[in-house]
Amino acid sequence: MKIRLVIFVLTLISLRVSAIKGTPEDSLLRLYRNEKADTLKIDIAGKLYGVYMRKNDFAKGKEYVDTMQLLALRNGDPKSMSSFFQYKAHYFYRTNHFDSAVFYDTKSIEIAQKNNYYIPLIRCNVNLGNIYNQRAEYSKAILCFQKAEQYATLIKDTAGLLNTAVNLGNIFYWINDYRQAKSKFMQVARIARLTPKYKMELSNAYNNIATVYLNETPKQPDSAMYYYREYLDLSIQIGSTNNIALALFNIAETQRITGDLKEAEINYNKSQKMYEESEDTVNMMKVMAGKGELYLAQNKSQEALAIFKQGLQYSYEYHMTTNTADFLKAISAAYLSMKNYKEAYEYFKEGTLLNDSILNEDNSKILYDLQTRYETAEKDKQNKLLEAENLLSHETIRQQQLITYFIIGGLVLAMLLAFFIFRGLTQQRKANAIISEQKQEVQHQKEIVEEKQKEILDSIHYAKRIQDGLLEQEDVLKANVKDSFTLFCPKDIVSGDFYWAHRKDDLFYLAVCDSTGHGVPGAFMSLLNVGFLNEAINERSLKKPNEIFDYVRERLIGSISKEGQKDGFDGILICLDHTTKEISYAAANNAPMLISSGKMTEQQKNKMPVGKGERTDTFDLFRIEWKDGDLLYLYTDGYADQFGMSEKDWMNLDRVAFAQNPMAQGKKFKYKQLNELLLANHALPLNQQAAMLDQKLSEWKGDLEQIDDICIIGIIL
C-alpha cells in the first residue's frame, strides 16, 4: 500500500479568497450596497460568494453567483462575463455538477484567451484539472495543469506555480511516474524556498519528496530519511502539531524499513502521544499498526498482539470497517508468530470475511455512484439549457426578427445550391470511399507501429531488470567500506554509466565507469564491460587495476573495434587491500577526488579511454595516500555536463526565449562547481550528501532535459 502524500490542492476559491482573508462580512456587504459601478460590484459579489462558500452556505453562494450573472449581462464587459463564468463553474464544482462546471470553465477560458486575462486562465484550467483528476482522466488533468502552469509562469504568479506543480506531482505519484512526481515536488521546494510565507508549502514538499523516495524502485530510504527530517524541522518551526506527529510517524516507518528498530519505537511513541493529545484517533490507529509490525520484527509477539487488539477496539468504536479488517489480519499474524494456529485461523477468517463484505459494499456504492452520476449528468444538461436560455433572453426578440429575414434569403440560396450539392455528393461519395480505404490502411499501420513500440519497450524494461540485477551491489559495498552512498540517475530507462563492486580473497574492487553512449547502446556496452572486468579478475586472475584495464581494453578492441569503432569507457577502478590497507587504482580520463583534513585533491589519471583511442600506452598503477575518516569520490561526467541554471535565474527566466531554444538559456554545471559542492557538504552523513546532490541537480536542471547518465559514489575510508 502506498504511503500517502501531504496533498494541498489550491482551487479557485482558495486562491480568490486568500487575498481577502480576515475581511469582515458586514464590511463587504456595505461596500456592495454602496457601490454603483457594475464591474466593481461584480468583484465584491465574487468576494462575498467566496466568504459564503467557505462556510458551505451554498444557498447564499448561489445568490451572489446569480447576482453576478445579472450584472455581467447588463454590463456586457468581457472581463465581467469571464469572471461570472468562472464563479459559476466553481459553484457547480463545489455542488458536484461536474459537467456544468466544465461547461462554464470552458466558456470563461474562451473569453479569457481572446482578451489575455491570465488569472482566469490559470484558475479555470486548475479547476478543470481537478475535475478530470477526480474522474481519473489523468491525461486530460495533466494537460489542464500544464496549461495553467504556462500562464502562471508567463505572469510570474508564484501561488499559481506552486498550485500547478503540486497538482501535477500528485497525479504523477498516483500513476506511479515517480521520476516526474519527484521533479514536480522538487520544483515546489525550489519556488517555496525563495519566499518565507510559503514555509508550509515547503515543508509539505519535503514530505512528498521523501514519500516518493520510499515508494520508487529501488527504494531510497536514506534519501527519504533526509527529507522527512527536513519536514520535521520545518513543522517544528511552523508549530504545526499534526505535521510534527506525521513527520515522526514517517521517520519511524522509514527506520523500521531500514532496521533501526530501537529509534523507530521511540518515534512511534512520540507520534502516538501527540495524536492522543489531539484526540486524532484515525492517525493513532495508523501508528498502532506500525508499532505492531515493529514488535513482530523484534519477536515481541505479546506486545504486538496487545497493541493490535487495542487498535481493533478503536476501529470497532469508530465503525472503521477497513481498519477493522486490517487489525483482524494483523492479530492473526501475531498469533501465527506465537504458533497459536487456532486463533490465527479464526482471526484471519474473520478478517477475510469482513474484506469480502467491504468489497460487496463498495460494489453497491459504485452502482449507486454510477446511478447518481447518470442522474446528475441529466440534470446538468437541463441546467445548461436553462442557463443558455437565460443568457440569450436579452437577444431573443431581435434574433427572431433576423431569423425571419435569414429564412427567406436562405430558401432562395438553398434552391440555387441544391443542384450543385447534388452533383457534388456523387463526387464526394467516390472520394469518401478512397479516404476510407486510406484511413483503414493508416490505422492498420498505426497498430503495427504501436505493437512494435510496445515490444521494444518491453525488451528495454527487461534489459533494465538485468542491468539492475548486476548493479545492485549495496551488500558488497557495505561489507567492504565503513560507509558509502550511490547517486545513480540514468538518462533513459537503461544506462551506459555503471558501477561495479567485487571482492576476491582480501582484495576489494570498486569501479565507476561511463560507457560509450547512453540508453540501449550504452546499456549494451555497460553489460559487456562488466563481463570483461569479471573475466579479468575471476578467470585471468589479474590483481592490479592497471593490468585489469589493459586486459579489458584488449578484449574490447578485439571484440567490437575491428572496423575502427572507438567504443569502450572512461572510468576509475580502485583496489582496497584489506590486509595491507593500501589503495591502488587505474584511471581512464576520470580522476578520483580525495578529501582529507578538509582539503580536496584531484588524484592522478591517464588521459585515454579503456578501448580504442589515440593512445594505446599501458595504464599506470596509481596509489592513494589516506588516513581513517578520509572521503573518496568517484564520478562520471554526467553531473558536471548537465545543462541548467541557478534558482534565481530560473525565476527571472525569459520564457519566450526559453520555449524557442531551451538549451541556449542554460549552461553546464561544470566540475569546479561539483567539487566545491562536495567539499562544502563533506561533513554531512553520506545519506544526506546523496540527497543534497539529488536536490541540487533537480534545482539546476529545472525544466530542461537530463542530457546524460549520472553516477556518483562516495565512500569513507
XYZ file of C-alpha atoms in Angstrom:
717
model
C 0.000 0.000 0.000
C 1.311 3.447 -0.894
C 2.352 5.910 1.777
C 0.059 8.885 1.328
C 1.236 12.280 0.200
C 0.509 15.513 2.004
C -1.813 16.872 -0.668
C -2.570 20.564 -0.714
C -4.735 21.414 -3.732
C -5.445 25.117 -4.096
C -8.693 25.539 -6.022
C -10.200 28.694 -7.426
C -11.840 29.647 -4.170
C -8.723 29.390 -2.018
C -6.764 31.490 -4.499
C -9.528 34.019 -4.756
C -10.384 34.325 -1.086
C -6.825 34.318 0.218
C -6.491 37.935 -0.831
C -9.386 38.970 1.406
C -8.899 36.603 4.313
C -9.994 38.257 7.513
C -12.214 40.831 5.764
C -15.433 41.245 7.812
C -18.550 40.056 6.029
C -20.560 43.140 7.010
C -17.892 45.451 5.529
C -18.193 43.656 2.201
C -21.978 43.920 2.364
C -21.747 47.683 2.976
C -19.336 48.062 0.066
C -21.659 46.027 -2.149
C -24.753 48.121 -1.294
C -22.969 51.453 -1.781
C -21.072 50.585 -4.993
C -22.603 51.939 -8.220
C -20.179 50.665 -10.888
C -21.173 47.204 -12.191
C -17.589 45.987 -12.687
C -16.604 46.752 -9.081
C -19.913 45.387 -7.804
C -19.185 42.082 -9.594
C -15.803 41.929 -7.887
C -17.328 42.484 -4.421
C -20.083 39.933 -5.159
C -17.344 37.438 -6.014
C -15.666 38.053 -2.657
C -18.955 37.608 -0.832
C -19.529 34.391 -2.777
C -16.139 33.180 -1.558
C -16.961 34.030 2.065
C -20.215 32.035 1.990
C -18.761 29.078 0.100
C -16.001 28.793 2.716
C -18.831 28.401 5.241
C -20.512 25.805 2.971
C -23.523 28.120 2.720
C -24.373 27.065 -0.840
C -27.717 28.904 -0.933
C -26.072 32.269 -0.194
C -23.233 31.423 -2.575
C -25.690 30.758 -5.396
C -27.493 34.012 -4.595
C -24.336 36.016 -5.315
C -23.483 33.971 -8.420
C -26.952 34.767 -9.788
C -26.396 38.453 -8.933
C -23.075 38.378 -10.817
C -24.906 36.898 -13.804
C -27.416 39.784 -13.950
C -24.679 42.407 -13.531
C -22.429 40.782 -16.143
C -25.240 40.562 -18.700
C -26.220 44.174 -18.073
C -22.632 45.383 -18.262
C -21.649 43.233 -21.260
C -17.952 43.653 -20.450
C -15.856 40.580 -21.489
C -13.906 40.630 -18.220
C -17.154 40.634 -16.211
C -18.529 37.736 -18.274
C -15.315 35.740 -17.859
C -15.394 36.382 -14.111
C -19.052 35.329 -13.834
C -18.473 32.116 -15.817
C -15.503 31.344 -13.576
C -17.537 31.637 -10.363
C -20.477 29.777 -11.881
C -18.122 26.916 -12.777
C -16.765 26.863 -9.240
C -20.262 26.725 -7.775
C -21.120 23.700 -9.924
C -17.771 22.097 -8.993
C -18.489 22.501 -5.285
C -22.010 21.059 -5.718
C -20.684 18.063 -7.715
C -22.280 19.073 -11.026
C -19.049 18.446 -12.909
C -20.388 18.581 -16.473
C -21.827 22.039 -15.843
C -18.574 23.095 -14.179
C -16.631 22.012 -17.281
C -19.090 23.924 -19.499
C -18.676 27.232 -17.625
C -14.915 26.887 -17.100
C -14.598 26.383 -20.861
C -16.740 29.472 -21.558
C -14.581 31.557 -19.206
C -11.401 30.272 -20.869
C -12.712 31.183 -24.349
C -13.262 34.813 -23.309
C -10.020 34.992 -21.306
C -7.930 33.686 -24.225
C -9.331 36.307 -26.616
C -8.542 39.108 -24.150
C -5.367 37.797 -22.424
C -6.970 37.575 -18.964
C -4.308 35.343 -17.411
C -5.703 34.917 -13.884
C -8.986 33.325 -15.114
C -6.937 31.170 -17.499
C -4.892 29.860 -14.568
C -7.835 29.270 -12.230
C -10.184 27.703 -14.772
C -7.524 25.316 -16.052
C -6.747 24.336 -12.451
C -10.441 23.695 -11.803
C -10.734 21.614 -14.980
C -7.637 19.678 -13.950
C -9.167 18.914 -10.550
C -12.386 17.685 -12.185
C -10.554 15.404 -14.623
C -8.350 14.167 -11.787
C -11.425 13.165 -9.760
C -12.734 11.322 -12.806
C -9.364 9.504 -13.175
C -8.939 11.099 -16.631
C -5.296 11.758 -15.844
C -4.041 12.709 -19.312
C -6.680 15.474 -19.560
C -5.920 16.611 -15.999
C -2.192 16.815 -16.731
C -2.834 18.856 -19.879
C -5.006 21.368 -17.964
C -2.485 21.762 -15.133
C 0.338 22.219 -17.645
C -1.616 24.982 -19.397
C -2.221 26.685 -16.039
C 1.498 26.331 -15.274
C 2.429 28.029 -18.555
C 0.156 31.007 -17.842
C 1.390 31.257 -14.230
C 4.991 31.227 -15.473
C 4.214 33.937 -18.018
C 2.930 36.389 -15.384
C 5.220 35.100 -12.580
C 2.252 34.067 -10.401
C 4.011 32.247 -7.547
C 0.817 30.897 -5.969
C -0.304 29.564 -9.349
C 3.083 27.928 -9.974
C 3.008 26.211 -6.586
C -0.565 25.082 -7.155
C 0.034 23.550 -10.574
C 3.318 21.884 -9.579
C 1.686 20.249 -6.548
C -1.270 19.008 -8.578
C 0.990 17.592 -11.285
C 3.207 15.945 -8.672
C 0.171 14.324 -7.045
C -1.061 12.883 -10.360
C 2.367 11.592 -11.393
C 2.692 9.930 -7.969
C -0.636 8.107 -8.212
C 0.096 6.835 -11.735
C 3.498 5.577 -10.451
C 5.567 8.016 -12.553
C 7.874 8.659 -9.607
C 10.564 10.407 -11.636
C 8.209 13.191 -12.780
C 6.477 13.295 -9.386
C 9.807 13.913 -7.664
C 10.726 16.553 -10.256
C 7.483 18.457 -9.600
C 7.774 18.283 -5.799
C 11.398 19.458 -6.116
C 10.062 22.367 -8.194
C 7.633 23.234 -5.380
C 10.502 23.204 -2.885
C 12.648 25.347 -5.185
C 9.926 28.006 -5.531
C 8.809 27.922 -1.881
C 12.364 28.339 -0.544
C 12.552 31.769 -2.178
C 9.502 33.161 -0.329
C 9.244 32.957 3.505
C 5.416 32.969 3.513
C 5.393 29.588 1.743
C 7.115 27.741 4.588
C 4.161 25.342 4.987
C 4.220 24.522 1.265
C 7.982 23.917 1.519
C 7.586 21.536 4.463
C 4.841 19.578 2.687
C 7.009 19.381 -0.448
C 9.812 17.823 1.629
C 7.375 15.218 2.968
C 6.178 14.393 -0.541
C 9.728 14.094 -1.916
C 10.589 11.688 0.897
C 7.465 9.638 0.212
C 8.411 9.302 -3.464
C 11.896 8.087 -2.487
C 10.290 5.442 -0.256
C 7.949 4.164 -2.988
C 10.106 4.211 -6.118
C 12.090 1.191 -7.283
C 14.624 0.665 -5.874
C 13.567 2.320 -2.604
C 15.936 5.012 -1.310
C 15.286 5.096 2.448
C 18.405 7.183 3.187
C 17.224 9.998 0.912
C 13.685 9.614 2.281
C 15.002 9.977 5.833
C 16.878 13.174 4.919
C 13.718 14.842 3.582
C 11.480 13.534 6.405
C 13.852 15.175 8.904
C 13.726 18.421 6.907
C 9.927 18.144 7.035
C 10.078 17.634 10.805
C 12.379 20.631 11.368
C 10.160 22.972 9.352
C 6.987 21.644 11.006
C 8.530 22.444 14.404
C 9.386 25.978 13.214
C 5.822 26.466 11.933
C 4.338 24.951 15.093
C 2.030 22.516 13.271
C 1.262 19.722 15.758
C -0.373 17.499 13.147
C 2.574 17.811 10.765
C 5.075 17.117 13.569
C 3.183 13.949 14.501
C 3.050 12.873 10.854
C 6.772 13.554 10.380
C 7.646 11.456 13.448
C 5.434 8.637 12.175
C 7.018 8.720 8.692
C 10.513 8.734 10.224
C 9.563 5.746 12.380
C 8.199 3.884 9.339
C 11.451 4.532 7.442
C 13.558 3.414 10.401
C 11.512 0.214 10.634
C 12.234 -0.454 6.953
C 15.982 0.137 7.402
C 16.134 -1.997 10.561
C 16.774 0.813 13.056
C 14.079 -0.662 15.307
C 15.076 0.994 18.598
C 14.863 4.532 17.176
C 11.705 3.589 15.279
C 9.982 2.642 18.550
C 10.959 5.971 20.141
C 9.483 7.956 17.238
C 6.331 5.810 17.074
C 5.753 6.568 20.778
C 6.275 10.311 20.279
C 3.874 10.348 17.334
C 1.254 8.301 19.202
C 1.414 10.611 22.213
C 0.811 13.685 20.044
C -2.140 12.052 18.266
C -3.607 11.019 21.642
C -3.318 14.585 22.950
C -5.103 15.930 19.858
C -7.653 13.077 20.017
C -6.851 12.131 16.422
C -7.991 8.520 16.610
C -7.661 7.768 12.887
C -3.947 8.570 12.787
C -3.450 6.995 16.208
C -4.649 3.670 14.746
C -2.138 4.106 11.920
C 0.659 4.445 14.493
C -0.602 1.392 16.386
C -0.467 -0.682 13.209
C 3.130 0.446 12.599
C 4.172 -0.269 16.198
C 2.610 -3.714 15.988
C 4.634 -4.517 12.871
C 7.721 -3.237 14.683
C 7.090 -5.557 17.651
C 6.656 -8.511 15.301
C 10.021 -7.665 13.690
C 11.543 -7.642 17.216
C 9.900 -11.023 18.017
C 7.782 -9.316 20.710
C 4.620 -11.185 19.808
C 2.742 -10.418 23.065
C 3.335 -6.665 22.746
C 2.293 -6.794 19.075
C -0.879 -8.699 19.954
C -1.774 -6.212 22.698
C -1.410 -3.126 20.504
C -3.210 -4.749 17.547
C -6.153 -5.585 19.856
C -6.157 -2.015 21.166
C -6.331 -0.744 17.575
C -9.116 -3.224 16.851
C -11.182 -1.798 19.726
C -10.785 1.718 18.326
C -11.834 0.542 14.852
C -14.981 -1.053 16.326
C -15.726 2.060 18.370
C -15.450 4.393 15.384
C -17.057 1.963 12.875
C -13.995 1.968 10.592
C -14.578 -1.306 8.766
C -11.441 -1.275 6.615
C -9.229 -0.710 9.675
C -11.093 -3.483 11.486
C -10.286 -5.958 8.704
C -6.612 -4.894 8.717
C -6.304 -5.273 12.506
C -8.017 -8.694 12.434
C -5.424 -9.926 9.960
C -2.608 -8.305 11.960
C -3.819 -10.132 15.099
C -3.820 -13.343 13.056
C -0.158 -12.690 12.137
C 0.691 -12.122 15.828
C -0.952 -15.409 16.850
C 0.834 -17.153 13.986
C 4.206 -15.927 15.289
C 3.222 -17.398 18.676
C 2.315 -20.698 16.931
C -1.270 -20.391 18.143
C -2.669 -21.676 14.864
C -6.282 -21.961 16.013
C -6.597 -18.260 16.958
C -4.548 -17.249 13.904
C -7.014 -19.113 11.671
C -10.110 -17.674 13.391
C -8.931 -14.055 13.183
C -7.708 -14.456 9.606
C -11.042 -15.954 8.575
C -12.960 -13.104 10.259
C -10.758 -10.500 8.585
C -11.172 -12.142 5.166
C -14.955 -12.329 5.513
C -15.041 -8.660 6.518
C -12.916 -7.759 3.485
C -15.378 -9.605 1.259
C -18.290 -7.696 2.793
C -16.416 -4.412 2.234
C -15.897 -5.387 -1.391
C -19.617 -6.111 -1.823
C -20.470 -2.823 -0.115
C -18.009 -0.996 -2.364
C -19.622 -2.563 -5.419
C -23.018 -1.338 -4.204
C -21.559 2.125 -3.682
C -20.102 2.050 -7.184
C -23.507 1.124 -8.645
C -25.147 3.877 -6.612
C -22.450 6.337 -7.669
C -22.945 5.448 -11.327
C -26.709 5.927 -10.982
C -26.144 9.267 -9.207
C -23.707 10.393 -11.879
C -26.191 9.499 -14.591
C -28.973 11.462 -12.875
C -26.607 14.368 -12.204
C -25.493 14.415 -15.848
C -29.126 14.627 -16.945
C -29.743 17.488 -14.511
C -26.575 19.202 -15.746
C -27.865 19.063 -19.295
C -31.112 20.651 -18.189
C -29.221 23.292 -16.183
C -27.063 24.146 -19.171
C -30.107 24.545 -21.376
C -31.803 26.786 -18.795
C -28.673 28.860 -18.298
C -28.198 29.200 -22.033
C -31.794 30.409 -22.313
C -31.201 32.981 -19.557
C -28.021 34.250 -21.163
C -29.740 34.637 -24.510
C -33.018 36.135 -23.216
C -31.933 39.744 -23.888
C -31.258 38.956 -27.544
C -34.249 36.703 -28.236
C -36.672 39.229 -29.836
C -34.062 40.822 -32.095
C -32.753 37.430 -33.159
C -36.265 36.212 -34.067
C -36.654 39.135 -36.476
C -33.273 38.458 -38.006
C -34.078 34.772 -38.280
C -37.210 35.564 -40.346
C -35.186 37.568 -42.862
C -32.477 34.929 -42.982
C -35.005 32.140 -43.612
C -36.399 33.931 -46.680
C -32.933 34.575 -48.033
C -31.846 31.077 -47.105
C -34.642 29.425 -49.067
C -33.601 31.283 -52.206
C -29.966 30.325 -51.720
C -30.916 26.733 -50.931
C -32.717 26.330 -54.230
C -29.733 27.693 -56.127
C -27.297 25.499 -54.257
C -29.345 22.288 -54.319
C -28.237 21.394 -57.830
C -24.567 21.939 -57.074
C -24.833 19.984 -53.820
C -26.453 17.014 -55.571
C -23.709 16.908 -58.182
C -21.054 17.270 -55.503
C -22.476 14.402 -53.469
C -21.739 11.911 -56.203
C -18.135 13.053 -56.400
C -17.898 13.133 -52.614
C -19.040 9.517 -52.302
C -16.220 8.397 -54.560
C -13.700 10.491 -52.631
C -15.022 9.165 -49.304
C -14.552 5.593 -50.465
C -10.902 6.317 -51.283
C -10.380 8.185 -47.991
C -11.996 5.345 -46.034
C -9.586 2.846 -47.567
C -6.656 5.150 -46.778
C -7.834 5.595 -43.178
C -8.086 1.850 -42.708
C -4.570 1.407 -44.042
C -3.228 4.210 -41.815
C -4.973 2.693 -38.784
C -3.519 -0.722 -39.629
C -0.014 0.736 -39.924
C -0.541 2.671 -36.672
C -1.479 -0.534 -34.851
C 1.619 -2.261 -36.232
C 3.841 0.625 -35.088
C 2.246 0.668 -31.616
C 2.678 -3.085 -31.250
C 6.318 -2.873 -32.311
C 6.859 0.035 -29.934
C 5.349 -1.980 -27.081
C 7.612 -4.921 -27.888
C 10.654 -2.635 -27.936
C 9.710 -1.008 -24.602
C 9.074 -4.418 -23.038
C 12.522 -5.520 -24.183
C 14.125 -2.370 -22.792
C 12.396 -2.804 -19.422
C 13.571 -6.429 -19.332
C 17.089 -5.217 -20.086
C 16.750 -2.758 -17.200
C 15.907 -5.594 -14.812
C 19.035 -7.428 -15.972
C 21.159 -4.289 -15.574
C 19.690 -3.523 -12.128
C 20.493 -7.071 -11.056
C 24.142 -6.543 -11.989
C 24.373 -3.074 -10.418
C 22.532 -3.677 -7.125
C 25.673 -4.420 -5.115
C 24.977 -2.433 -1.954
C 25.662 -5.510 0.210
C 29.175 -5.856 -1.261
C 29.860 -2.157 -0.677
C 28.603 -2.226 2.927
C 30.692 -5.278 3.721
C 33.935 -3.695 2.489
C 33.827 0.031 3.367
C 32.803 1.915 6.515
C 30.022 3.830 4.800
C 29.045 4.849 1.271
C 26.394 6.456 -0.905
C 25.428 5.935 -4.545
C 23.683 8.512 -6.739
C 22.672 6.712 -9.942
C 20.380 8.567 -12.394
C 20.065 7.047 -15.889
C 19.059 9.472 -18.653
C 16.770 6.843 -20.174
C 15.296 3.573 -18.905
C 18.681 1.831 -19.108
C 22.123 3.350 -18.624
C 25.588 3.498 -20.152
C 27.072 4.553 -16.808
C 27.670 1.693 -14.391
C 29.209 0.946 -11.026
C 30.629 -2.457 -10.115
C 31.849 -3.897 -6.801
C 33.641 -7.220 -6.348
C 35.750 -8.950 -3.705
C 38.266 -11.699 -4.332
C 40.248 -13.001 -1.365
C 41.446 -9.896 0.535
C 41.140 -7.539 -2.423
C 38.040 -5.353 -2.841
C 37.451 -3.720 -6.248
C 35.151 -0.792 -6.992
C 34.630 0.658 -10.488
C 32.656 3.734 -11.598
C 32.582 3.966 -15.391
C 30.931 5.767 -18.313
C 30.416 3.559 -21.375
C 30.209 4.957 -24.899
C 26.650 6.218 -25.477
C 23.577 6.048 -23.260
C 20.196 4.342 -23.459
C 20.128 0.903 -25.117
C 23.553 1.118 -26.882
C 25.171 2.380 -23.681
C 23.494 -0.335 -21.605
C 24.772 -2.997 -24.016
C 28.291 -1.621 -23.644
C 27.999 -1.493 -19.839
C 26.984 -5.178 -19.674
C 29.888 -6.082 -21.950
C 32.323 -4.044 -19.857
C 31.140 -5.631 -16.583
C 31.569 -9.043 -18.178
C 35.163 -8.278 -19.193
C 36.014 -6.918 -15.708
C 34.733 -10.144 -14.135
C 36.656 -12.179 -16.691
C 39.921 -10.334 -15.951
C 39.723 -10.951 -12.188
C 37.990 -14.324 -11.897
C 39.283 -16.156 -14.962
C 42.621 -14.440 -15.725
C 43.448 -13.904 -12.009
C 44.666 -10.376 -12.663
C 45.007 -8.319 -9.467
C 46.389 -4.872 -10.309
C 43.797 -2.328 -11.553
C 46.043 -1.107 -14.397
C 46.551 -4.679 -15.686
C 42.791 -5.257 -15.486
C 42.126 -2.114 -17.583
C 44.786 -3.194 -20.111
C 43.106 -6.584 -20.443
C 39.590 -5.132 -20.805
C 40.835 -2.699 -23.472
C 42.419 -5.583 -25.384
C 39.164 -7.575 -25.217
C 37.086 -4.576 -26.349
C 39.326 -3.815 -29.328
C 39.382 -7.489 -30.290
C 35.606 -7.878 -29.941
C 33.922 -4.724 -31.217
C 36.560 -2.323 -32.582
C 37.738 -4.360 -35.569
C 36.201 -1.896 -38.040
C 37.589 1.208 -36.357
C 34.818 1.968 -33.840
C 36.071 3.760 -30.745
C 33.765 2.025 -28.277
C 34.728 1.478 -24.646
C 34.521 3.515 -21.455
C 36.061 6.203 -19.279
C 36.297 5.207 -15.660
C 38.079 4.503 -12.398
C 38.887 1.127 -10.854
C 40.162 1.143 -7.270
C 41.530 -1.816 -5.330
C 41.467 -1.883 -1.492
C 43.795 -4.479 0.047
C 42.184 -5.420 3.381
C 45.488 -6.975 4.569
C 47.920 -4.098 3.867
C 45.238 -1.316 3.889
C 46.744 0.021 0.642
C 44.557 1.564 -2.083
C 45.736 1.332 -5.680
C 43.808 2.338 -8.757
C 43.737 2.872 -12.512
C 42.012 5.903 -14.050
C 40.932 6.348 -17.679
C 40.126 10.053 -18.337
C 38.297 10.328 -14.976
C 40.127 11.021 -11.684
C 39.190 10.125 -8.075
C 38.700 13.063 -5.678
C 40.060 12.709 -2.103
C 39.013 14.917 0.826
C 41.471 14.762 3.714
C 41.678 17.191 6.662
C 39.076 19.432 4.991
C 41.018 19.758 1.719
C 40.132 18.224 -1.660
C 42.806 16.921 -4.023
C 42.317 15.557 -7.523
C 44.227 12.301 -7.932
C 46.241 11.305 -11.000
C 44.729 9.824 -14.164
C 45.679 8.622 -17.667
C 44.197 10.731 -20.458
C 42.989 7.834 -22.569
C 39.905 5.584 -22.593
C 39.557 1.878 -21.974
C 39.054 1.000 -25.644
C 40.389 2.131 -28.977
C 41.771 5.668 -28.787
C 44.609 7.879 -29.970
C 46.897 6.434 -27.279
C 47.487 2.740 -26.626
C 50.007 3.002 -23.760
C 49.681 0.659 -20.831
C 47.687 2.112 -17.939
C 49.642 3.387 -14.936
C 49.124 1.987 -11.448
C 48.476 4.853 -9.020
C 48.285 4.754 -5.220
C 46.280 6.866 -2.760
C 47.806 8.079 0.499
C 44.967 8.166 3.003
C 44.054 8.033 6.676
C 40.996 6.930 8.625
C 37.963 9.139 8.030
C 39.053 10.475 4.622
C 36.409 10.608 1.887
C 36.872 9.345 -1.656
C 34.518 10.340 -4.501
C 34.275 8.578 -7.867
C 32.055 10.044 -10.589
C 31.339 10.152 -14.312
C 30.883 13.311 -16.408
C 27.048 13.370 -16.416
C 26.537 15.618 -13.360
C 29.146 18.193 -14.394
C 27.863 18.328 -18.005
C 24.177 18.825 -17.064
C 22.681 21.995 -18.530
C 20.663 24.276 -16.236
C 20.835 27.440 -14.168
C 20.567 28.722 -10.604
C 17.242 29.075 -8.754
C 17.388 32.847 -9.147
C 17.976 32.569 -12.909
C 15.044 30.160 -13.253
C 12.702 32.627 -11.524
C 13.833 35.526 -13.797
C 13.885 33.460 -16.989
C 12.604 34.871 -20.287
C 10.070 32.095 -21.002
C 9.510 33.123 -24.625
C 13.196 32.777 -25.479
C 13.349 29.572 -23.420
C 10.477 28.000 -25.389
C 12.227 28.804 -28.682
C 15.622 27.368 -27.694
C 15.724 25.784 -24.191
C 19.362 24.669 -24.194
C 20.621 28.101 -25.264
C 19.309 29.547 -21.978
C 21.310 27.159 -19.772
C 24.941 26.363 -19.044
C 26.902 23.349 -17.801
C 27.186 22.686 -14.074
C 30.958 22.006 -14.521
C 33.460 20.021 -12.460
C 34.613 23.042 -10.439
C 31.114 23.657 -9.052
C 30.593 19.917 -8.410
C 33.850 19.639 -6.458
C 33.049 22.780 -4.458
C 29.630 21.311 -3.636
C 31.187 18.032 -2.439
C 33.761 19.863 -0.323
C 31.209 22.231 1.229
C 28.995 19.323 2.309
C 31.559 16.601 3.069
C 30.873 16.788 6.834
C 27.258 15.674 6.333
C 26.338 11.985 6.787
C 26.726 10.224 3.436
C 22.994 9.554 3.029
C 22.351 13.295 3.393
C 25.108 14.046 0.867
C 23.301 11.864 -1.696
C 20.001 13.648 -1.043
C 21.724 17.042 -1.250
C 23.302 16.173 -4.624
C 19.968 14.935 -5.970
C 18.182 18.083 -4.783
C 20.845 20.374 -6.275
C 20.644 18.502 -9.587
C 16.870 18.940 -9.703
C 17.156 22.655 -8.886
C 19.859 23.195 -11.533
C 18.149 21.119 -14.250
C 14.729 22.681 -13.671
C 12.593 22.254 -16.806
C 15.490 21.128 -19.014
C 16.010 17.512 -20.031
C 18.738 15.383 -18.471
C 21.436 15.131 -21.156
C 23.498 12.156 -19.934
C 23.622 9.311 -17.427
C 24.827 10.303 -13.945
C 26.744 8.197 -11.429
C 28.496 9.385 -8.232
C 29.781 7.164 -5.414
C 31.219 8.461 -2.143
C 32.956 6.267 0.444
C 34.502 6.810 3.872
C 37.962 5.238 4.111
